[in-house]
Short mmCIF file of C-alpha atoms and ligand atoms in Angstrom, two decimals:
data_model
loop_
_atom_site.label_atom_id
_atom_site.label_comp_id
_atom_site.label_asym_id
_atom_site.label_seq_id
_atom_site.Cartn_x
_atom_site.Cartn_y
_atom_site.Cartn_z
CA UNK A 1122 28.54 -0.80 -5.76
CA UNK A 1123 27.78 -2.00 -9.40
CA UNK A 1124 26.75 -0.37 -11.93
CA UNK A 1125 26.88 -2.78 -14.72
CA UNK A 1126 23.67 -3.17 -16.76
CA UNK A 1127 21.17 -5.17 -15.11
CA UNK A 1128 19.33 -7.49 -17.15
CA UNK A 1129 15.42 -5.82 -17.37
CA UNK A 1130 12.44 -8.16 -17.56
CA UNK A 1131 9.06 -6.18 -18.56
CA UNK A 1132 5.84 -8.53 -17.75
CA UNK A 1133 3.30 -7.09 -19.53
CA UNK A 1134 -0.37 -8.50 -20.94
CA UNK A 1135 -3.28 -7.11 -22.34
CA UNK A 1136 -5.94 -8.89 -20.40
CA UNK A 1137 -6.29 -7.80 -16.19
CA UNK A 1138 -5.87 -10.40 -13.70
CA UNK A 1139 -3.37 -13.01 -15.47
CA UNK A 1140 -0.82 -12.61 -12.65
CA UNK A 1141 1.81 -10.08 -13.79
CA UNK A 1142 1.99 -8.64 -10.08
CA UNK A 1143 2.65 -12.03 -8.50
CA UNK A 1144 4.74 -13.33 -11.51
CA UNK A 1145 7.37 -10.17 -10.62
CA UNK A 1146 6.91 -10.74 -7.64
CA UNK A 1147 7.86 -13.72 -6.91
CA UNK A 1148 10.54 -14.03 -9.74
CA UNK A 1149 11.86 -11.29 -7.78
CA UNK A 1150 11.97 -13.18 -4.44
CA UNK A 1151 13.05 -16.35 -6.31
CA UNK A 1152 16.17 -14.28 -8.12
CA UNK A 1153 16.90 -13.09 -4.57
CA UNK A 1154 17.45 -16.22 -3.22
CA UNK A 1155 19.73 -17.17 -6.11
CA UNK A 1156 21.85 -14.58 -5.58
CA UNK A 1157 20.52 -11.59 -7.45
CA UNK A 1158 20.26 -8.06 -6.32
CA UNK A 1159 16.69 -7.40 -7.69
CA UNK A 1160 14.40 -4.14 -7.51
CA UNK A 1161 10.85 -4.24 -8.88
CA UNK A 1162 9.69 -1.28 -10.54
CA UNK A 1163 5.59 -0.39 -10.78
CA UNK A 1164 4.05 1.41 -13.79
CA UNK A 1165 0.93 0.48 -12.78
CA UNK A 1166 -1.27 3.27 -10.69
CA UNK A 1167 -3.07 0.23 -9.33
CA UNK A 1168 0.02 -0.38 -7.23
CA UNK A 1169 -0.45 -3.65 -6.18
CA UNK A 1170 2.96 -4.37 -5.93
CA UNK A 1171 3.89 -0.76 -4.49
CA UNK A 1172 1.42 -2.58 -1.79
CA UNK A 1173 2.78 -5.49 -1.46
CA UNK A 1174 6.12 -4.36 -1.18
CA UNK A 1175 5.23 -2.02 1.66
CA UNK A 1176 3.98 -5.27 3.63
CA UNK A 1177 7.97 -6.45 3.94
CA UNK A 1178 11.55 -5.34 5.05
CA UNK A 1179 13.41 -7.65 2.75
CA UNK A 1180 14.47 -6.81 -0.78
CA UNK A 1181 13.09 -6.67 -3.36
CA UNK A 1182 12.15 -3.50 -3.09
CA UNK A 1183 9.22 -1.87 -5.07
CA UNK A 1184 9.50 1.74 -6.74
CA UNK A 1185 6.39 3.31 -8.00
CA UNK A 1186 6.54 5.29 -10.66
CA UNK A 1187 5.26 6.27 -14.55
CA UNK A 1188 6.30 5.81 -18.07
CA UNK A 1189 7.89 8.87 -18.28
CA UNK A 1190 10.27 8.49 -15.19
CA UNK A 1191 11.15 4.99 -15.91
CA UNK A 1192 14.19 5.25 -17.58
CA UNK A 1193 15.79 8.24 -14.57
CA UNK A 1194 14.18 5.71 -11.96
CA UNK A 1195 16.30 2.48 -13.83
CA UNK A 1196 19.35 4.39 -13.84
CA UNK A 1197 18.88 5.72 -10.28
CA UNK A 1198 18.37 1.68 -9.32
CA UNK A 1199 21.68 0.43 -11.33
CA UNK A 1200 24.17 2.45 -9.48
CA UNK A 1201 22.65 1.60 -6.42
CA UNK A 1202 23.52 -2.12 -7.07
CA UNK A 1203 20.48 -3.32 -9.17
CA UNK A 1204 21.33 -6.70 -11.23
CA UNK A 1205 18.19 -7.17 -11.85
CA UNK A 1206 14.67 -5.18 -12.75
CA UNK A 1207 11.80 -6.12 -12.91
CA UNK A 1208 8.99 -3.93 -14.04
CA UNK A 1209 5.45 -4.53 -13.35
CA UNK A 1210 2.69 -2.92 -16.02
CA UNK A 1211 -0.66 -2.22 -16.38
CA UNK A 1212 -2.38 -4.11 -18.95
CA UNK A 1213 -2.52 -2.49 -21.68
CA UNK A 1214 -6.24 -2.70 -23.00
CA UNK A 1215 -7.00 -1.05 -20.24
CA UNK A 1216 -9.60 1.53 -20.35
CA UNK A 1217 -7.30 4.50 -17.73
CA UNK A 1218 -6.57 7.58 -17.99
CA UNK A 1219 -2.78 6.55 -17.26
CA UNK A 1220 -2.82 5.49 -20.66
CA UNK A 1221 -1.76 2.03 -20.61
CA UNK A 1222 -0.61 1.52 -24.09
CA UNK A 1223 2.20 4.24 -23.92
CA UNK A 1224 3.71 2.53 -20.67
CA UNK A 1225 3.43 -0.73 -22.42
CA UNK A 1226 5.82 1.12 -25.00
CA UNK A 1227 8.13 2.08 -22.65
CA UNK A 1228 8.40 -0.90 -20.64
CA UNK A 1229 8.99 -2.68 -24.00
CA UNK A 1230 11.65 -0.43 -25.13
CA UNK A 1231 13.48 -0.33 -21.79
CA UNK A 1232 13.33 -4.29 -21.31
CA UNK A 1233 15.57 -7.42 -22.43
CA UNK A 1234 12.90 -10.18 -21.90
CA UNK A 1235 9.44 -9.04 -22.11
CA UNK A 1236 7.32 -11.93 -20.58
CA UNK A 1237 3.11 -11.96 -21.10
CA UNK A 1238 1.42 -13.92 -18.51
CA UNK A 1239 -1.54 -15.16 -19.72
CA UNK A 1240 -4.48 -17.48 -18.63
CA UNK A 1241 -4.96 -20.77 -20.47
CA UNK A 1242 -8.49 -19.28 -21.87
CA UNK A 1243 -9.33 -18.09 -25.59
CA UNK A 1244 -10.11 -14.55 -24.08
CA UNK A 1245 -6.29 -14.28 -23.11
CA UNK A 1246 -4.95 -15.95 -25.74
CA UNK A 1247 -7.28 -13.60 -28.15
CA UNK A 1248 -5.12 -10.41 -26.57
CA UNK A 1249 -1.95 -11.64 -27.73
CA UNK A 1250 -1.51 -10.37 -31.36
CA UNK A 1251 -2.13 -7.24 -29.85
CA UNK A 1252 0.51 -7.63 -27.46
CA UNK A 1253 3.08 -8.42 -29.58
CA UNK A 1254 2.33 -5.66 -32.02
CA UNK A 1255 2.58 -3.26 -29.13
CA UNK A 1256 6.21 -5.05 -28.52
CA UNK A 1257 7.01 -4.42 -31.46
CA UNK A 1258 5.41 -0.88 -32.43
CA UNK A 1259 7.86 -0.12 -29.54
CA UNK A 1260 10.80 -0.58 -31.47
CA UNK A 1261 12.12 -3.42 -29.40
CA UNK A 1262 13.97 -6.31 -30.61
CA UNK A 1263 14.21 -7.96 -27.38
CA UNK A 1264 12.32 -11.59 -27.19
CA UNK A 1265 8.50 -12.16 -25.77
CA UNK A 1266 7.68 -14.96 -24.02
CA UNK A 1267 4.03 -16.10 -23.73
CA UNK A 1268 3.78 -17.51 -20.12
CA UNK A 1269 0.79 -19.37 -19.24
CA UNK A 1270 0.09 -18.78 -15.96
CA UNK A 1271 -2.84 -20.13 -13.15
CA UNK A 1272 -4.05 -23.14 -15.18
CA UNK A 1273 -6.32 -25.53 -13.24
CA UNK A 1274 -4.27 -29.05 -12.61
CA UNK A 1275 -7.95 -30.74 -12.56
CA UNK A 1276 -9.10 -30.07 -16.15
CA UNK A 1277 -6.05 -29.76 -18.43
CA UNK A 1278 -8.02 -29.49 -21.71
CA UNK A 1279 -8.34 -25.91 -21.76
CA UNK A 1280 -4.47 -25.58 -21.23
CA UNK A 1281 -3.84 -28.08 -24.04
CA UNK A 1282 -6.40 -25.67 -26.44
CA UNK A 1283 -4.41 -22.48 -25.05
CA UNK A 1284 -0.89 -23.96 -25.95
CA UNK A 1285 -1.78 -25.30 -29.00
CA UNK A 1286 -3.49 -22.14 -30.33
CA UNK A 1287 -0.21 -20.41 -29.37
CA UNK A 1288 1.71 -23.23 -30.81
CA UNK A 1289 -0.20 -22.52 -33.79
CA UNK A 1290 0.10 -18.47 -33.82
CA UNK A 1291 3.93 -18.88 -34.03
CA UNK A 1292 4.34 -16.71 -30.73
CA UNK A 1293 7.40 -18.30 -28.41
CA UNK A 1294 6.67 -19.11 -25.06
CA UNK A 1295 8.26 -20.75 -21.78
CA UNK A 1296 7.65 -24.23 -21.64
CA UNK A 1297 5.93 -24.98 -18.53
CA UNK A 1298 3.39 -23.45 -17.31
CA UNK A 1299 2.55 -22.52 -13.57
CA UNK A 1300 -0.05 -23.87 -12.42
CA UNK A 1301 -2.98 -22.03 -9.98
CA UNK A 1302 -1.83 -22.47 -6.60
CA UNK A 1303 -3.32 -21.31 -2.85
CA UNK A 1304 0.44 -21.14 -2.10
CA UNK A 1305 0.47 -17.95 -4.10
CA UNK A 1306 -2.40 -16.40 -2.76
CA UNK A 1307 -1.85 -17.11 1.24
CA UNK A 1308 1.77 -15.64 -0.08
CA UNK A 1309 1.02 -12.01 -1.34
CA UNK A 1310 -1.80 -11.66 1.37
CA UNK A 1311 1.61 -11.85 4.03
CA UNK A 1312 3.67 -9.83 1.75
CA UNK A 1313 5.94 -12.33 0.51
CA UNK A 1314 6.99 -14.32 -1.95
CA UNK A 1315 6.44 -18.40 -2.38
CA UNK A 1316 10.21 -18.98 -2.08
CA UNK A 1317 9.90 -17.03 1.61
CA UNK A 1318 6.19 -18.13 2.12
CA UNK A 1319 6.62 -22.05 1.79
CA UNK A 1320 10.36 -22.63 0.77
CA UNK A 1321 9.68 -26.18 0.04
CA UNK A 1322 6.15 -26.09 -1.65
CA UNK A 1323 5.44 -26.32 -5.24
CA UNK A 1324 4.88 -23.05 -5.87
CA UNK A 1325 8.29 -22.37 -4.94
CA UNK A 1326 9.54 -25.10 -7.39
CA UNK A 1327 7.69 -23.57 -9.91
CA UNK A 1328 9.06 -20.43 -10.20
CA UNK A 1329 12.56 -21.97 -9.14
CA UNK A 1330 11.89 -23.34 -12.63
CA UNK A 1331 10.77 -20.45 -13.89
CA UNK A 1332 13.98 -18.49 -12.96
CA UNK A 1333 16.43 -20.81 -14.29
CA UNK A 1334 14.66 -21.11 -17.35
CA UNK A 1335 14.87 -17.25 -17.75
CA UNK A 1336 18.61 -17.09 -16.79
CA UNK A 1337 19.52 -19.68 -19.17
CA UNK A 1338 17.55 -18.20 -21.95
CA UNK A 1339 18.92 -14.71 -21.59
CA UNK A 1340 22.21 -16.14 -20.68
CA UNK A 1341 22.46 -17.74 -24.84
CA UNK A 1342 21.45 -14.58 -26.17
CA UNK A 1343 24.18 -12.83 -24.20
N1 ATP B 2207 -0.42 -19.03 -10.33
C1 ATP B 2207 -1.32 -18.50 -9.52
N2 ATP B 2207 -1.96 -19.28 -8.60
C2 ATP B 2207 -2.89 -18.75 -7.78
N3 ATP B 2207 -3.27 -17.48 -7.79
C3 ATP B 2207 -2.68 -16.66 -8.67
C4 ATP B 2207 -1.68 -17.11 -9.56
N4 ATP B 2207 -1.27 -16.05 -10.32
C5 ATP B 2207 -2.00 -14.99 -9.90
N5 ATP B 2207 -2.85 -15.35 -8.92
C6 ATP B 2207 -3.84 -14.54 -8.24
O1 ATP B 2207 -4.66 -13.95 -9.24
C7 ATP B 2207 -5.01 -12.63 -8.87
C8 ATP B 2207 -4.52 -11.66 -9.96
O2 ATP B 2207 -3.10 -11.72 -9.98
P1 ATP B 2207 -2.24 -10.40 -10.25
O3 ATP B 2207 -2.67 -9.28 -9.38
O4 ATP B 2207 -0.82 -10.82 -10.21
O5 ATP B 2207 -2.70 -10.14 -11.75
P2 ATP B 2207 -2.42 -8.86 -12.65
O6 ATP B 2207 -2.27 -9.39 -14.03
O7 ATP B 2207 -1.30 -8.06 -12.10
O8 ATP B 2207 -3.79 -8.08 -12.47
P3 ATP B 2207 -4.14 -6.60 -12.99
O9 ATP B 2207 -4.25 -6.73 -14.48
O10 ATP B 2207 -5.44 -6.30 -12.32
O11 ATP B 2207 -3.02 -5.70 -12.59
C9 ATP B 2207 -4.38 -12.37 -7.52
O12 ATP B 2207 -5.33 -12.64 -6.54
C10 ATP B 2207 -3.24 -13.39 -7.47
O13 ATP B 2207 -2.93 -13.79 -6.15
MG1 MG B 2208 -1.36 -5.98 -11.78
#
């Protein structure tokens, strides 16, 4: 039993629907298979993932819970073994009586990496200064990472707008982005992850990617 700090990633965004459920997720699954011990941890009431989790045996497991339990919930996780958390949020223009903004906060100010999934449109793109001034109302001086996330392979232009705007904004971001892929969908409808779902596919490449660009990254800052 460890209880060494795990390294927390927050993904977090202001728009709905830009894949923050299935990118914990499946970096979960992915960081599973390379040897981490990872736990995903829900602040959103939607509880997609709480769902999703309850569809499979296997870790990760998904905890449910609110802004103001996170950090007893985190602690509880790390001396169970926890190298790794990943915390799923709301996002955090969203009009709930959960108040999104303050567990945006928190999940900021608990996290080492905060990544923002966001789609390759100018109505994502346009929530980031807010998202970053949430990041960093929280107090946090850990890193964001803009990651854009179900672009269509068919017509690149609007990816090649959306990364150039950011570009142009100044706001860091992970280099490749994932692309929209069935693979994801036909995986969270069985309750797993691509790495489980189609081992081989690209999906699973992707966020193979995805994971070893994270590690690395947080690995220079150590
Ligand atoms: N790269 C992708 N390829 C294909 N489908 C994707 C991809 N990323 C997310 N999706 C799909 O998009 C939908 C929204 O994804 P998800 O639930 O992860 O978004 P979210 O940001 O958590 O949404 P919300 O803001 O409502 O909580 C889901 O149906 C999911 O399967
Ligand atoms: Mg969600």
């Amino acid at each position: 039993m460890s209880s060494k700090n795990p390294l927390i990633i927050t993904v977090g965004a202001g728009k709905g629907g830009t894949g923050k459920d299935n990118t914990a997720a499946n970096l979960a699954v992915t960081a599973a298979y390379a040897g981490r011990v990872p736990v995903i941890i829900d602040l959103d009431s939607q509880g997609t993932s709480v769902k999703w989790g309850k569809r499979r045996e296997q870790a990760p497991s998904v905890i449910g819970t609110d802004a103001a339990r996170l950090r007893t919930v985190i602690d509880a996780v790390t001396k169970k073994g926890a190298d790794l958390i990943i915390i799923n949020t709301p996002p955090h223009t969203a009009d709930t009586e959960s108040n999104p903004e303050v567990t945006s906060l928190e999940a900021s100010r608990v996290a080492d990496l905060l990544l923002i999934p966001v789609k390759p449109s100018r109505a994502d793109v346009e929530t980031l200064p807010t998202t970053f001034s949430l990041h960093a109302l929280s107090g946090s001086t850990a890193p964001a990472l803009v990651l854009f996330n179900q672009y269509d392979v068919r017509t690149t232009t609007l990816l090649r707008k959306a990364v150039a705007e950011v570009d142009r904004l100044g706001y860091p971001r992970i280099p490749d982005p994932v692309p929209l892929l069935a693979e994801f969908q036909h995986a969270w409808d069985e309750g797993m992850g691509v790495a489980e779902y189609a081992p081989n596919g690209t999906a699973a490449q992707e966020m193979s990617r995805l994971w070893s660009y994270v590690e690395t990254f947080m690995a220079g800052r150590a």
